[in-house]
Backbone as a chain_set.jsonl record, in Angstrom:
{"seq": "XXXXXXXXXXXXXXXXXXXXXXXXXXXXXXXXXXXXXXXXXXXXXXXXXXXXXXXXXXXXXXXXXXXXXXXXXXXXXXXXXXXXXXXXXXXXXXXXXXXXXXXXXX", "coords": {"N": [[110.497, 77.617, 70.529], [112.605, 78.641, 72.032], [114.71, 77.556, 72.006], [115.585, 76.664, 69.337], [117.919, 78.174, 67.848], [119.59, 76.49, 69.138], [118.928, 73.851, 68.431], [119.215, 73.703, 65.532], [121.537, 72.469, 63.641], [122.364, 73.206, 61.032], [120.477, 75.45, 60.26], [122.013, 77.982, 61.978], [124.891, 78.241, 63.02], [127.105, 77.528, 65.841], [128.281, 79.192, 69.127], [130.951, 79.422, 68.475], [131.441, 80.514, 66.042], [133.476, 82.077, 64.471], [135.34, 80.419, 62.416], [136.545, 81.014, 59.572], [137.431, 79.254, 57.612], [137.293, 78.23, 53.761], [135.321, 80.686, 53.374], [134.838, 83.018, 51.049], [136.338, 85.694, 50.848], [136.506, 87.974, 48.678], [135.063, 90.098, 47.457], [133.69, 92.589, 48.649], [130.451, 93.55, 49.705], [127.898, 96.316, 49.609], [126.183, 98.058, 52.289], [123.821, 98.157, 51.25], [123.267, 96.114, 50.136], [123.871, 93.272, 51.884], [121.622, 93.843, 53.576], [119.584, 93.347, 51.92], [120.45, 90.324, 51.468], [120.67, 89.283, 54.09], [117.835, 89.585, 54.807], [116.674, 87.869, 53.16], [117.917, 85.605, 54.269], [116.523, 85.356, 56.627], [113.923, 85.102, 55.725], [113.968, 82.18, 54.893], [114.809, 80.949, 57.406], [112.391, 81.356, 58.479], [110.815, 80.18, 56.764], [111.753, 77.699, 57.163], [110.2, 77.37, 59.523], [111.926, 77.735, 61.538], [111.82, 79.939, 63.024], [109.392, 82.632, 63.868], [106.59, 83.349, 61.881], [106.265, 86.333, 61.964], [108.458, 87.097, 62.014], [109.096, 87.967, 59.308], [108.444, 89.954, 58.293], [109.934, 92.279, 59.425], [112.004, 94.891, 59.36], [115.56, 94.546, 58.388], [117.947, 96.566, 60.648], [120.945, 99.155, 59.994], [123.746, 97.207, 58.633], [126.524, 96.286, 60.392], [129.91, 96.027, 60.559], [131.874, 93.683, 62.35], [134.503, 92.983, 64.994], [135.977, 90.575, 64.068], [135.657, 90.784, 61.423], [133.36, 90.18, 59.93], [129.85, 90.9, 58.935], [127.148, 92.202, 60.917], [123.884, 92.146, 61.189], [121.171, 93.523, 62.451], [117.775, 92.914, 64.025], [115.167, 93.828, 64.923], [111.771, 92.593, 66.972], [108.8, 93.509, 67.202], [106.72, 92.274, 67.901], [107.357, 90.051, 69.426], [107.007, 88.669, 72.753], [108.859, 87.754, 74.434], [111.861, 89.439, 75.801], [114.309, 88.568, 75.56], [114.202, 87.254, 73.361], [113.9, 89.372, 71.066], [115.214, 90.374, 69.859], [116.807, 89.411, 67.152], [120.053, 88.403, 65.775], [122.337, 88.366, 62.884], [124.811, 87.043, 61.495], [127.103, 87.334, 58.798], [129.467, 86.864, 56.323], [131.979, 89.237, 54.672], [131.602, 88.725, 52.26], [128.933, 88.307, 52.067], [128.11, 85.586, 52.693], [126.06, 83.59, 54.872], [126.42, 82.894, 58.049], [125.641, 82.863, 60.596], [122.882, 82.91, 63.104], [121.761, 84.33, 66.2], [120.078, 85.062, 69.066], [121.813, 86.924, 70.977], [123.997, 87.591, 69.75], [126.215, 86.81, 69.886]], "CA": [[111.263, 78.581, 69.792], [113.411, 79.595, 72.979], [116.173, 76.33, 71.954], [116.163, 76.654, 68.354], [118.684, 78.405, 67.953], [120.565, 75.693, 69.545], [119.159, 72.613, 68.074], [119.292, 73.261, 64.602], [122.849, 73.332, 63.413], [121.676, 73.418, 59.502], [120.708, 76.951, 60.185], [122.43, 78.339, 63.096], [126.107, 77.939, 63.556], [127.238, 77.373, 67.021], [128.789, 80.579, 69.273], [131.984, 79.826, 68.143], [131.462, 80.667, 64.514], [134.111, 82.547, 63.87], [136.018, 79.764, 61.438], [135.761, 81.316, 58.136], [138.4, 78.561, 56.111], [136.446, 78.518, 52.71], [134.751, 81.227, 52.706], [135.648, 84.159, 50.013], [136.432, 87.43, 51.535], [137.619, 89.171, 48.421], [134.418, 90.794, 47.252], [132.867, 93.172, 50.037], [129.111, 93.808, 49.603], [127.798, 97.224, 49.805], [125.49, 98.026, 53.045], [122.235, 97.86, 51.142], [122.873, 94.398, 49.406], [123.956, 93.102, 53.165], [120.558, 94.53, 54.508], [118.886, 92.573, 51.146], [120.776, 89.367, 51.782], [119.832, 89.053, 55.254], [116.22, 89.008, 54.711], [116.454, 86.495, 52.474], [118.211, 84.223, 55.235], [115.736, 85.47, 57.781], [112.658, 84.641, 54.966], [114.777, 81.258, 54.697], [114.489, 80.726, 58.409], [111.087, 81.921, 58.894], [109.79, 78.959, 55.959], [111.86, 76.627, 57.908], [109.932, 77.012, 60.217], [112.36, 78.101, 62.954], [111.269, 81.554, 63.51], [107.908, 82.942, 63.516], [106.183, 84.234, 60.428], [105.95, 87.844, 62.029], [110.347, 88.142, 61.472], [109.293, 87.866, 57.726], [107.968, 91.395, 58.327], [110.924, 93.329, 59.761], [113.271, 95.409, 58.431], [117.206, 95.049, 59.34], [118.933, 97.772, 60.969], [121.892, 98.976, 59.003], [125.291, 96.509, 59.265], [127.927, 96.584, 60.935], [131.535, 95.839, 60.352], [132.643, 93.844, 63.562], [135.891, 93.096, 65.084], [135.897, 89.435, 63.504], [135.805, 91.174, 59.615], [132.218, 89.747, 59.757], [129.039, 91.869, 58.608], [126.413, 91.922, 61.913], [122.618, 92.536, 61.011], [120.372, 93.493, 63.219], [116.151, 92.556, 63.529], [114.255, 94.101, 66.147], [110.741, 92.376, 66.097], [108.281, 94.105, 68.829], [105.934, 91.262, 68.119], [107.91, 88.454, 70.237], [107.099, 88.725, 73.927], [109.864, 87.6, 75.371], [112.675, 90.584, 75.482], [115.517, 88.105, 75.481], [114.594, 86.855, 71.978], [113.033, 89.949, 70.119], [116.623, 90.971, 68.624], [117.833, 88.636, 66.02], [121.801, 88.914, 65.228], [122.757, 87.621, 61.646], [126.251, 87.175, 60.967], [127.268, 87.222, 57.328], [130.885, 87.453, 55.491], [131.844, 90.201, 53.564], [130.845, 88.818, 50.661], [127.372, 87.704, 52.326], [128.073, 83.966, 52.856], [125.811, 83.34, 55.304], [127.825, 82.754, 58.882], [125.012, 82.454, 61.48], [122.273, 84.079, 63.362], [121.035, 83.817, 67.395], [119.819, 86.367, 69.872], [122.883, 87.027, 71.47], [124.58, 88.697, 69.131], [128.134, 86.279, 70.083]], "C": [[112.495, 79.007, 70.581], [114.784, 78.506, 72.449], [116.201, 76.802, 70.303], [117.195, 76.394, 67.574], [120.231, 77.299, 67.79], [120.586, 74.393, 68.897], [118.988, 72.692, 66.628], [120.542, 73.64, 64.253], [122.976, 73.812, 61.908], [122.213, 75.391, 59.373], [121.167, 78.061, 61.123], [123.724, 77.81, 63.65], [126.462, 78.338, 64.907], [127.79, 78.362, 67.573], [130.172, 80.683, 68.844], [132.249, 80.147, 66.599], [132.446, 81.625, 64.085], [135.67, 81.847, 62.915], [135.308, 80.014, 60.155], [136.756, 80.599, 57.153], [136.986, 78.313, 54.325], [135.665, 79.768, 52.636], [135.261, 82.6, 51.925], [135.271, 85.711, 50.744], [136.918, 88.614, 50.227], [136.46, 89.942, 47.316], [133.053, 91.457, 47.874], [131.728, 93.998, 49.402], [129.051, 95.544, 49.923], [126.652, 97.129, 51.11], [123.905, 97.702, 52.748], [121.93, 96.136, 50.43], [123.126, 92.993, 50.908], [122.448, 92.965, 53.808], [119.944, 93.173, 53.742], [119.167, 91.068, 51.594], [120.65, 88.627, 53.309], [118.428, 88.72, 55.632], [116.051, 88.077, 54.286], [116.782, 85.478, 53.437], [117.069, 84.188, 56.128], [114.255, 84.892, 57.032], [113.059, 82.935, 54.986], [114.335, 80.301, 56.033], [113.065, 80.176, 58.564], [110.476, 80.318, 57.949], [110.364, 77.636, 56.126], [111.586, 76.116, 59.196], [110.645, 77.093, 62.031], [112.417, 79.337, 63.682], [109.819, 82.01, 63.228], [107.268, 83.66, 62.286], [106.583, 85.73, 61.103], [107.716, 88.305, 61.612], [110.151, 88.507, 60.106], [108.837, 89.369, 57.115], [108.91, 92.245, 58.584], [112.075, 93.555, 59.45], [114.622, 95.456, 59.236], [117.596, 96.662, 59.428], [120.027, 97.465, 60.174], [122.9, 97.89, 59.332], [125.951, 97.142, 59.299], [129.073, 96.199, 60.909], [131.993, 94.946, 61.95], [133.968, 93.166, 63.891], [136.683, 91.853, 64.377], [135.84, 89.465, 61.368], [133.843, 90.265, 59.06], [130.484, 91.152, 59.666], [127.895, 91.698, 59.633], [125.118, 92.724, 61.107], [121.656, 92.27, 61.891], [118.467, 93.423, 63.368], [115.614, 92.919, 64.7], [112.616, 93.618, 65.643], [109.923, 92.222, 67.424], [107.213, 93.186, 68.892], [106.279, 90.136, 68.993], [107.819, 89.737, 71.665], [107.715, 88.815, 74.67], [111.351, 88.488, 74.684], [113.76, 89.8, 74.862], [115.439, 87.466, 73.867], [113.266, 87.795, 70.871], [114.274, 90.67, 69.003], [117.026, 89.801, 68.121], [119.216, 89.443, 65.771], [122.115, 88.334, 63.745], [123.965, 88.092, 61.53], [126.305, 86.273, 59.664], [128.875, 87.591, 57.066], [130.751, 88.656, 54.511], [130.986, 90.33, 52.392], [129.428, 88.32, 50.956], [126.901, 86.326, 52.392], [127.053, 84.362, 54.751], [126.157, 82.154, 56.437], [126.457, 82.129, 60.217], [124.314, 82.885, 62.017], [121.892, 83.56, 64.758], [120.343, 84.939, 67.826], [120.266, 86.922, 70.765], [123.785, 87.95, 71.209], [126.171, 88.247, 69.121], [127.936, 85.404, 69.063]], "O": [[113.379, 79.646, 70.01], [115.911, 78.961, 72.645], [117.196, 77.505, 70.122], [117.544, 75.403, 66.932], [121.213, 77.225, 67.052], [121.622, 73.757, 68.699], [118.531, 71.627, 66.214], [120.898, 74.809, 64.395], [123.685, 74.783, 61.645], [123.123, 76.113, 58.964], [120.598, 79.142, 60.972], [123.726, 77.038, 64.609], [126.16, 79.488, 65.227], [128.146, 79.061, 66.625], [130.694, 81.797, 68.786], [133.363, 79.963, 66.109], [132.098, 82.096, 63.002], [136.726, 82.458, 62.75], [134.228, 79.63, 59.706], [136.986, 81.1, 56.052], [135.761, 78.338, 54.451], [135.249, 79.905, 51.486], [136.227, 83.169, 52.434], [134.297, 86.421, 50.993], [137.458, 89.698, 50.445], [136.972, 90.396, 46.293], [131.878, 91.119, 47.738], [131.961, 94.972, 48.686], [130.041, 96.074, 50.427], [126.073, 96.043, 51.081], [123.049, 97.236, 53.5], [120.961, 95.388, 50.299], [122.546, 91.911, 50.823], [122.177, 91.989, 54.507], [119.749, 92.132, 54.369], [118.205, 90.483, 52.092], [120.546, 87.407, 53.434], [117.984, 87.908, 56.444], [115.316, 87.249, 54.823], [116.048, 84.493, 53.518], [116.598, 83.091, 56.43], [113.484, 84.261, 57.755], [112.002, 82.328, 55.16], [113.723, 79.239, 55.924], [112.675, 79.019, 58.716], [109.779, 79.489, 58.534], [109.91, 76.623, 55.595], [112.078, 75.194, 59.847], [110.208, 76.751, 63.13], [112.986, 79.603, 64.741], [109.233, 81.596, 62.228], [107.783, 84.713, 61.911], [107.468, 86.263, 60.434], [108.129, 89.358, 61.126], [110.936, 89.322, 59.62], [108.858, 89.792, 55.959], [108.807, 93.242, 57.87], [113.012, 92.775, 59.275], [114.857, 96.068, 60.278], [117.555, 97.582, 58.611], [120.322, 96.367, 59.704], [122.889, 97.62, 60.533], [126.221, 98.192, 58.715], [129.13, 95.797, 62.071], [132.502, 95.709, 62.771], [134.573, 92.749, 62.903], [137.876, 91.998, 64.107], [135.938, 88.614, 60.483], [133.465, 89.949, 57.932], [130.348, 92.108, 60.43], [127.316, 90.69, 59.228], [125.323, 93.771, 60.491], [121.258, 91.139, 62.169], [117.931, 94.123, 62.509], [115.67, 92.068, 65.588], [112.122, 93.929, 64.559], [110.06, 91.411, 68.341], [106.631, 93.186, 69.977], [105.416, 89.299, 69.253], [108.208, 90.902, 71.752], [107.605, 89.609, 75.604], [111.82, 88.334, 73.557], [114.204, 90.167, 73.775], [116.47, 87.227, 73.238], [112.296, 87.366, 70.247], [114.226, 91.211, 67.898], [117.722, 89.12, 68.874], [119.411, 90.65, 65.624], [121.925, 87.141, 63.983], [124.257, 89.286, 61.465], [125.871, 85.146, 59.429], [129.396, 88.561, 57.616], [129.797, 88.975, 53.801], [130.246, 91.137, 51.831], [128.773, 87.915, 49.996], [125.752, 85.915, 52.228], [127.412, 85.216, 55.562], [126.216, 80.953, 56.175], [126.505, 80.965, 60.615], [124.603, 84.065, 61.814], [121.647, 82.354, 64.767], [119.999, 85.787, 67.003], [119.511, 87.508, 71.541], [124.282, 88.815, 71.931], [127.107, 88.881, 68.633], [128.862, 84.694, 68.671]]}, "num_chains": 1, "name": "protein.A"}
């Protein structure tokens, strides 16, 4: 689980993900459909098998706006052992195109 991340590029765009050519910025989500649309990637994940069933349990922290015009969602999940990968990051576009997620947070 600790590579993941890294070797699937399917679901996990690489750290430089901030090339958004195609995607539509011109209808910005509200914070609770953000929160909704996140789970779904993280349920998405989880039945592909590249995250553990227990993420399919935890609720995002609110989003965030960050300096990239990209929507950050956060997953704390006190079931994973290892500290360095118990925060999930999901990066999403405005409009909730699904951008990328690690445990990094870059």
């Amino acid at each position: 689980m600790i590579l993941f991340a890294f070797t699937a590029p399917q679901t996990f765009a690489a750290s430089g993900h901030d090339d958004h050519s195609g995607h539509d910025h011109t209808v910005e989500l509200s914070q609770s459909k953000v929160k909704e649309k996140a789970s779904g990637f993280v349920a998405k994940i989880v039945g592909k098998g590249k995250l553990d069933a227990s993420w399919s349990e935890v609720k995002p922290q609110e989003p965030k706006e960050n300096s990239k015009h990209e929507w950050v969602v956060v997953f704390l999940n006190p079931h994973i052992k290892d500290s360095e990968k118990r925060t999930l990051y999901m990066f999403l576009t405005l409009s909730g195109e699904y951008i990328a997620a690690n445990f990094s947070g870059k």
